[in-house]
Amino acid sequence: MIGFPWDGGASLGAPGGRYGPDAVRGAIGWWLDRVRGDRIWDVEAGDVVDLGGLRLRDRGDVAIAGHDTEATFAAAAELIGAAHDAGEIPIVIGGDHSITIPAVQALADRSERFGVVQLDAHLDLVDDSPAQGRLSQSSPMRRAIELEQGSARRLVQIGLRSFNYPEFHAWCREKGITQLTAAQAVARGADQVAEAALATATADGARLYLTVDLDCLDPGVAPGVGHQEPGGLPFAFVSAVVRRLAPHVDALDVAELNPMRDPLGVTAGIAARLVLDFAVARARATAPALVSDRVADPAR
Ligand SMILES: [Mn+2]
């Protein structure tokens, strides 16, 4: 885990993302308390998982230079890169969605090619604008697909909705970006969506970057984000996609948590749950379940 307490890129949404990492650290303890002797009962999956092979390490926060976005992003890429080089899977906790820019760069620097699965209400494809520049919360996917190791054809966007700039309609189709609205994704179901996204994003042996913008969720579920869009994904859908992709992911981020808009801590709790979902799914992939309800219930 790497905290990235940055909201300097929140040029359209509300500031406050800088308090995100500590809110997740506070919320995650609720579930870590359930770990006994390196084991945890995954109630929803119906098994007891051996966490003995899993080490969840907190590498602390990216050093923020509030006056200098490029210096901050360089420090982030270095800290995230150090996790990659140590054989770890970085879990970057934002912070507004611009945190993805250096986090993707760190993976790209260590990959022949990579693909991205993005859970988000928004496109995040702005190239440049007078108000936002090139490194804001509205640009992380544009910066990702223009990298030499990236490709628009390996970008899968899930949870899109609401309204957007008209010029992007044709542009996205020309580039070959895969897009699913929140309603389309729910209609297809999490398993099918995750399978197809995995195949598209990891084509040609590409490594996988997973970015979860918490505004992919319905704001009635997760209100504490930079900008809320009605009609979002249910928690169970997002959790299922994160769990299904987790064993294949080379880097994860969870972005746009804004504790200043999250007075009850509900959204921080969701961010922490998704981190645990991710970690437990990875542990399950390497160590078989110790006890499973699925043995008793062959229908599952
Ligand atoms: Mn976003």
Tab-separated table of C-alpha atoms and ligand atoms in Angstrom:
chain	number	residue	atom	x	y	z
A	1	MET	CA	0.000	0.000	0.000
A	2	ILE	CA	1.214	3.431	-0.955
A	3	GLY	CA	-0.700	6.522	0.125
A	4	PHE	CA	-0.857	9.296	-2.445
A	5	PRO	CA	-2.450	12.212	-0.546
A	6	TRP	CA	-2.798	14.502	-3.547
A	7	ASP	CA	-5.736	16.638	-4.671
A	8	GLY	CA	-3.778	19.116	-6.767
A	9	GLY	CA	-5.363	17.531	-9.841
A	10	ALA	CA	-8.936	17.994	-8.584
A	11	SER	CA	-9.428	20.982	-10.832
A	12	LEU	CA	-13.108	20.241	-11.554
A	13	GLY	CA	-14.135	18.078	-8.598
A	14	ALA	CA	-13.983	19.035	-4.925
A	15	PRO	CA	-10.627	19.132	-3.146
A	16	GLY	CA	-10.079	16.908	-0.084
A	17	GLY	CA	-8.627	13.769	-1.641
A	18	ARG	CA	-5.410	14.424	0.238
A	19	TYR	CA	-7.128	12.976	3.323
A	20	GLY	CA	-7.969	9.729	1.490
A	21	PRO	CA	-5.017	7.490	2.372
A	22	ASP	CA	-5.318	7.998	6.123
A	23	ALA	CA	-9.087	7.434	5.963
A	24	VAL	CA	-8.468	4.062	4.274
A	25	ARG	CA	-5.803	3.146	6.819
A	26	GLY	CA	-8.309	3.891	9.570
A	27	ALA	CA	-11.124	1.899	7.948
A	28	ILE	CA	-9.122	-1.188	7.045
A	29	GLY	CA	-8.467	-2.061	10.681
A	30	TRP	CA	-12.104	-3.065	11.095
A	31	TRP	CA	-11.483	-6.126	8.904
A	32	LEU	CA	-7.828	-6.771	9.688
A	33	ASP	CA	-9.047	-7.406	13.248
A	34	ARG	CA	-10.799	-10.527	11.889
A	35	VAL	CA	-7.523	-12.154	10.888
A	36	ARG	CA	-6.604	-14.942	13.296
A	37	GLY	CA	-3.449	-16.995	12.868
A	38	ASP	CA	-3.034	-15.848	9.262
A	39	ARG	CA	-6.572	-16.943	8.407
A	40	ILE	CA	-9.761	-15.125	7.555
A	41	TRP	CA	-13.315	-16.300	6.796
A	42	ASP	CA	-14.379	-14.774	3.509
A	43	VAL	CA	-18.079	-14.824	4.287
A	44	GLU	CA	-19.281	-13.912	0.789
A	45	ALA	CA	-17.036	-16.406	-1.018
A	46	GLY	CA	-17.816	-19.078	1.592
A	47	ASP	CA	-14.314	-20.153	2.516
A	48	VAL	CA	-11.583	-19.737	5.076
A	49	VAL	CA	-8.510	-18.346	3.312
A	50	ASP	CA	-4.900	-18.907	4.316
A	51	LEU	CA	-3.230	-15.498	4.285
A	52	GLY	CA	0.148	-16.954	5.268
A	53	GLY	CA	1.639	-16.238	1.851
A	54	LEU	CA	0.353	-12.674	1.803
A	55	ARG	CA	2.218	-9.696	3.173
A	56	LEU	CA	0.347	-6.422	3.189
A	57	ARG	CA	2.954	-3.727	3.672
A	58	ASP	CA	2.328	-0.012	4.125
A	59	ARG	CA	5.091	1.887	2.346
A	60	GLY	CA	3.750	5.198	3.640
A	61	ASP	CA	2.877	8.246	1.586
A	62	VAL	CA	4.300	9.814	-1.534
A	63	ALA	CA	6.248	12.952	-0.596
A	64	ILE	CA	4.031	15.808	-1.754
A	65	ALA	CA	5.411	19.054	-3.184
A	66	GLY	CA	2.183	21.025	-3.191
A	67	HIS	CA	3.525	23.715	-5.519
A	68	ASP	CA	4.954	21.306	-8.091
A	69	THR	CA	2.853	18.602	-9.761
A	70	GLU	CA	5.723	17.244	-11.856
A	71	ALA	CA	8.053	16.902	-8.857
A	72	THR	CA	5.269	15.181	-6.902
A	73	PHE	CA	4.573	12.755	-9.747
A	74	ALA	CA	8.293	11.987	-10.133
A	75	ALA	CA	8.459	11.147	-6.408
A	76	ALA	CA	5.364	8.959	-6.788
A	77	ALA	CA	6.738	7.064	-9.770
A	78	GLU	CA	9.925	6.406	-7.818
A	79	LEU	CA	8.148	5.115	-4.682
A	80	ILE	CA	5.703	2.979	-6.692
A	81	GLY	CA	8.563	1.749	-8.871
A	82	ALA	CA	10.474	0.662	-5.766
A	83	ALA	CA	7.513	-1.553	-4.839
A	84	HIS	CA	7.512	-3.116	-8.324
A	85	ASP	CA	11.263	-3.702	-8.119
A	86	ALA	CA	10.822	-5.452	-4.752
A	87	GLY	CA	8.375	-7.889	-6.371
A	88	GLU	CA	5.341	-6.311	-4.707
A	89	ILE	CA	2.002	-5.388	-6.271
A	90	PRO	CA	1.527	-1.665	-5.631
A	91	ILE	CA	-1.870	-0.694	-4.198
A	92	VAL	CA	-1.946	3.079	-4.565
A	93	ILE	CA	-4.532	4.931	-2.474
A	94	GLY	CA	-5.506	8.432	-3.631
A	95	GLY	CA	-5.945	11.152	-3.939
A	96	ASP	CA	-7.757	12.523	-6.981
A	97	HIS	CA	-7.579	10.434	-10.158
A	98	SER	CA	-4.469	12.215	-11.450
A	99	ILE	CA	-2.541	9.877	-9.103
A	100	THR	CA	-2.934	7.235	-11.814
A	101	ILE	CA	-0.598	9.153	-14.164
A	102	PRO	CA	2.684	8.392	-12.335
A	103	ALA	CA	1.389	5.014	-11.142
A	104	VAL	CA	0.806	3.870	-14.737
A	105	GLN	CA	4.181	5.347	-15.705
A	106	ALA	CA	5.872	3.169	-13.073
A	107	LEU	CA	4.312	0.029	-14.573
A	108	ALA	CA	4.992	1.155	-18.154
A	109	ASP	CA	8.666	1.698	-17.329
A	110	ARG	CA	8.840	-1.973	-16.362
A	111	SER	CA	6.705	-3.483	-19.139
A	112	GLU	CA	6.899	-4.194	-22.833
A	113	ARG	CA	3.199	-3.396	-23.000
A	114	PHE	CA	0.344	-2.891	-20.577
A	115	GLY	CA	-3.453	-2.609	-20.622
A	116	VAL	CA	-5.865	-0.830	-18.283
A	117	VAL	CA	-9.201	-1.784	-16.791
A	118	GLN	CA	-10.839	1.388	-15.483
A	119	LEU	CA	-13.934	1.402	-13.261
A	120	ASP	CA	-15.174	4.974	-13.513
A	121	ALA	CA	-18.177	7.190	-14.209
A	122	HIS	CA	-15.986	9.387	-16.411
A	123	LEU	CA	-13.777	9.038	-19.471
A	124	ASP	CA	-10.683	10.787	-18.035
A	125	LEU	CA	-9.470	11.365	-21.595
A	126	VAL	CA	-8.969	15.152	-21.613
A	127	ASP	CA	-5.749	15.986	-23.458
A	128	ASP	CA	-5.297	19.554	-22.308
A	129	SER	CA	-7.465	22.443	-21.208
A	130	PRO	CA	-6.886	26.003	-19.982
A	131	ALA	CA	-8.440	25.278	-16.580
A	132	GLN	CA	-6.968	21.825	-16.018
A	133	GLY	CA	-3.745	21.482	-17.976
A	134	ARG	CA	-2.493	18.005	-18.880
A	135	LEU	CA	-2.028	16.366	-15.460
A	136	SER	CA	-5.447	16.629	-13.782
A	137	GLN	CA	-8.039	14.146	-12.578
A	138	SER	CA	-9.616	14.406	-16.066
A	139	SER	CA	-6.550	13.154	-17.985
A	140	PRO	CA	-5.144	9.914	-16.514
A	141	MET	CA	-6.437	7.624	-19.268
A	142	ARG	CA	-5.292	9.998	-22.031
A	143	ARG	CA	-1.792	10.015	-20.531
A	144	ALA	CA	-1.875	6.204	-20.176
A	145	ILE	CA	-2.886	5.323	-23.730
A	146	GLU	CA	-0.398	7.730	-25.323
A	147	LEU	CA	2.550	5.969	-23.651
A	148	GLU	CA	4.633	3.830	-25.989
A	149	GLN	CA	3.778	0.673	-23.991
A	150	GLY	CA	0.072	1.548	-23.778
A	151	SER	CA	-2.768	1.331	-26.282
A	152	ALA	CA	-6.311	2.631	-26.591
A	153	ARG	CA	-7.246	-0.866	-27.797
A	154	ARG	CA	-6.203	-2.268	-24.411
A	155	LEU	CA	-8.247	0.278	-22.418
A	156	VAL	CA	-11.549	-1.009	-20.998
A	157	GLN	CA	-13.808	1.565	-19.310
A	158	ILE	CA	-16.607	0.210	-17.116
A	159	GLY	CA	-19.335	2.235	-15.391
A	160	LEU	CA	-19.507	5.243	-17.737
A	161	ARG	CA	-22.620	7.434	-17.632
A	162	SER	CA	-24.156	10.866	-17.605
A	163	PHE	CA	-23.038	13.444	-20.203
A	164	ASN	CA	-19.748	14.283	-21.841
A	165	TYR	CA	-18.019	16.420	-24.481
A	166	PRO	CA	-19.462	15.663	-27.945
A	167	GLU	CA	-16.082	15.449	-29.696
A	168	PHE	CA	-15.136	12.436	-27.604
A	169	HIS	CA	-17.874	10.239	-29.101
A	170	ALA	CA	-16.212	9.707	-32.490
A	171	TRP	CA	-12.697	9.934	-31.041
A	172	CYS	CA	-13.227	7.035	-28.626
A	173	ARG	CA	-14.618	4.840	-31.395
A	174	GLU	CA	-11.796	5.695	-33.796
A	175	LYS	CA	-9.254	4.807	-31.136
A	176	GLY	CA	-10.929	1.475	-30.398
A	177	ILE	CA	-11.520	2.031	-26.684
A	178	THR	CA	-13.852	-0.533	-25.100
A	179	GLN	CA	-16.621	1.209	-23.160
A	180	LEU	CA	-19.461	-0.095	-21.036
A	181	THR	CA	-21.992	2.132	-19.361
A	182	ALA	CA	-22.960	1.302	-15.799
A	183	ALA	CA	-26.318	-0.024	-17.008
A	184	GLN	CA	-24.718	-2.189	-19.726
A	185	ALA	CA	-22.224	-3.588	-17.254
A	186	VAL	CA	-24.888	-4.511	-14.708
A	187	ALA	CA	-27.028	-6.136	-17.420
A	188	ARG	CA	-24.128	-8.345	-18.534
A	189	GLY	CA	-23.106	-9.283	-15.020
A	190	ALA	CA	-19.790	-8.935	-13.211
A	191	ASP	CA	-18.339	-12.308	-14.237
A	192	GLN	CA	-18.863	-11.796	-17.949
A	193	VAL	CA	-17.707	-8.175	-17.818
A	194	ALA	CA	-14.542	-9.102	-15.925
A	195	GLU	CA	-13.681	-11.984	-18.278
A	196	ALA	CA	-14.061	-9.844	-21.385
A	197	ALA	CA	-12.173	-6.921	-19.843
A	198	LEU	CA	-9.296	-9.199	-18.852
A	199	ALA	CA	-9.024	-10.624	-22.367
A	200	THR	CA	-9.052	-7.173	-23.995
A	201	ALA	CA	-6.691	-5.418	-21.576
A	202	THR	CA	-4.102	-8.227	-21.475
A	203	ALA	CA	-4.071	-8.950	-25.231
A	204	ASP	CA	-0.624	-9.827	-26.621
A	205	GLY	CA	0.653	-10.650	-23.131
A	206	ALA	CA	0.178	-7.105	-21.832
A	207	ARG	CA	0.551	-6.509	-18.109
A	208	LEU	CA	-2.571	-5.315	-16.303
A	209	TYR	CA	-3.227	-2.024	-14.522
A	210	LEU	CA	-6.519	-1.793	-12.608
A	211	THR	CA	-7.805	1.620	-11.601
A	212	VAL	CA	-10.898	2.006	-9.432
A	213	ASP	CA	-12.349	5.511	-9.406
A	214	LEU	CA	-14.828	5.304	-6.534
A	215	ASP	CA	-17.272	7.442	-8.519
A	216	CYS	CA	-17.951	4.295	-10.583
A	217	LEU	CA	-20.212	3.362	-7.670
A	218	ASP	CA	-23.628	4.861	-7.303
A	219	PRO	CA	-23.356	8.036	-5.194
A	220	GLY	CA	-26.098	6.665	-2.951
A	221	VAL	CA	-23.593	3.914	-2.112
A	222	ALA	CA	-20.364	5.925	-2.198
A	223	PRO	CA	-21.078	9.645	-1.772
A	224	GLY	CA	-17.593	10.653	-0.620
A	225	VAL	CA	-15.980	11.281	-4.011
A	226	GLY	CA	-14.776	14.340	-5.905
A	227	HIS	CA	-17.794	14.500	-8.173
A	228	GLN	CA	-20.915	12.313	-7.940
A	229	GLU	CA	-22.746	10.982	-11.005
A	230	PRO	CA	-26.190	9.412	-10.523
A	231	GLY	CA	-26.926	5.899	-11.737
A	232	GLY	CA	-23.716	4.121	-10.782
A	233	LEU	CA	-22.630	0.558	-10.085
A	234	PRO	CA	-23.638	-1.393	-6.995
A	235	PHE	CA	-20.929	-2.347	-4.509
A	236	ALA	CA	-21.334	-6.087	-5.148
A	237	PHE	CA	-20.592	-5.590	-8.855
A	238	VAL	CA	-17.393	-3.615	-8.243
A	239	SER	CA	-16.250	-6.046	-5.565
A	240	ALA	CA	-16.824	-9.023	-7.887
A	241	VAL	CA	-14.841	-7.453	-10.738
A	242	VAL	CA	-11.950	-6.536	-8.416
A	243	ARG	CA	-11.903	-10.090	-7.020
A	244	ARG	CA	-12.009	-11.701	-10.462
A	245	LEU	CA	-9.200	-9.540	-11.865
A	246	ALA	CA	-7.015	-9.484	-8.731
A	247	PRO	CA	-4.823	-12.534	-9.493
A	248	HIS	CA	-3.887	-11.013	-12.874
A	249	VAL	CA	-3.268	-7.412	-11.775
A	250	ASP	CA	0.250	-5.934	-11.769
A	251	ALA	CA	-0.731	-2.621	-10.145
A	252	LEU	CA	-3.915	-1.287	-8.548
A	253	ASP	CA	-5.092	2.131	-7.547
A	254	VAL	CA	-8.195	3.325	-5.714
A	255	ALA	CA	-8.869	6.977	-6.478
A	256	GLU	CA	-11.184	9.903	-5.762
A	257	LEU	CA	-11.980	9.122	-2.135
A	258	ASN	CA	-12.776	12.507	-0.600
A	259	PRO	CA	-13.183	12.327	3.190
A	260	MET	CA	-14.436	15.935	3.282
A	261	ARG	CA	-17.554	14.727	1.431
A	262	ASP	CA	-17.766	11.480	3.388
A	263	PRO	CA	-18.935	12.508	6.859
A	264	LEU	CA	-20.029	9.004	7.874
A	265	GLY	CA	-16.913	7.319	6.519
A	266	VAL	CA	-19.010	5.078	4.260
A	267	THR	CA	-16.905	5.645	1.169
A	268	ALA	CA	-13.627	5.194	3.059
A	269	GLY	CA	-15.015	1.854	4.251
A	270	ILE	CA	-15.759	0.848	0.677
A	271	ALA	CA	-12.244	1.783	-0.447
A	272	ALA	CA	-10.776	-0.287	2.393
A	273	ARG	CA	-13.070	-3.246	1.580
A	274	LEU	CA	-11.952	-3.202	-2.048
A	275	VAL	CA	-8.308	-3.282	-0.949
A	276	LEU	CA	-9.094	-6.307	1.243
A	277	ASP	CA	-11.130	-7.952	-1.515
A	278	PHE	CA	-8.124	-7.557	-3.780
A	279	ALA	CA	-5.615	-8.899	-1.251
A	280	VAL	CA	-7.737	-11.881	-0.171
A	281	ALA	CA	-8.480	-12.819	-3.797
A	282	ARG	CA	-4.755	-12.853	-4.508
A	283	ALA	CA	-4.093	-14.991	-1.419
A	284	ARG	CA	-6.795	-17.454	-2.494
A	285	ALA	CA	-5.250	-17.730	-5.961
A	286	THR	CA	-1.922	-18.917	-4.562
A	287	ALA	CA	-3.074	-20.937	-1.524
A	288	PRO	CA	-6.096	-23.254	-1.784
A	289	ALA	CA	-8.950	-22.543	0.606
A	290	LEU	CA	-8.618	-24.340	3.934
A	291	VAL	CA	-12.353	-24.892	4.356
A	292	SER	CA	-15.009	-24.164	1.767
A	293	ASP	CA	-18.800	-24.176	1.722
A	294	ARG	CA	-18.482	-25.042	-1.943
A	295	VAL	CA	-17.578	-28.620	-1.006
A	296	ALA	CA	-20.892	-28.981	0.774
A	297	ASP	CA	-22.804	-27.071	-1.883
A	298	PRO	CA	-21.786	-28.383	-5.316
A	299	ALA	CA	-24.170	-25.920	-6.983
A	300	ARG	CA	-21.761	-23.042	-6.238
B	1	MN	MN	-11.798	9.147	-12.889
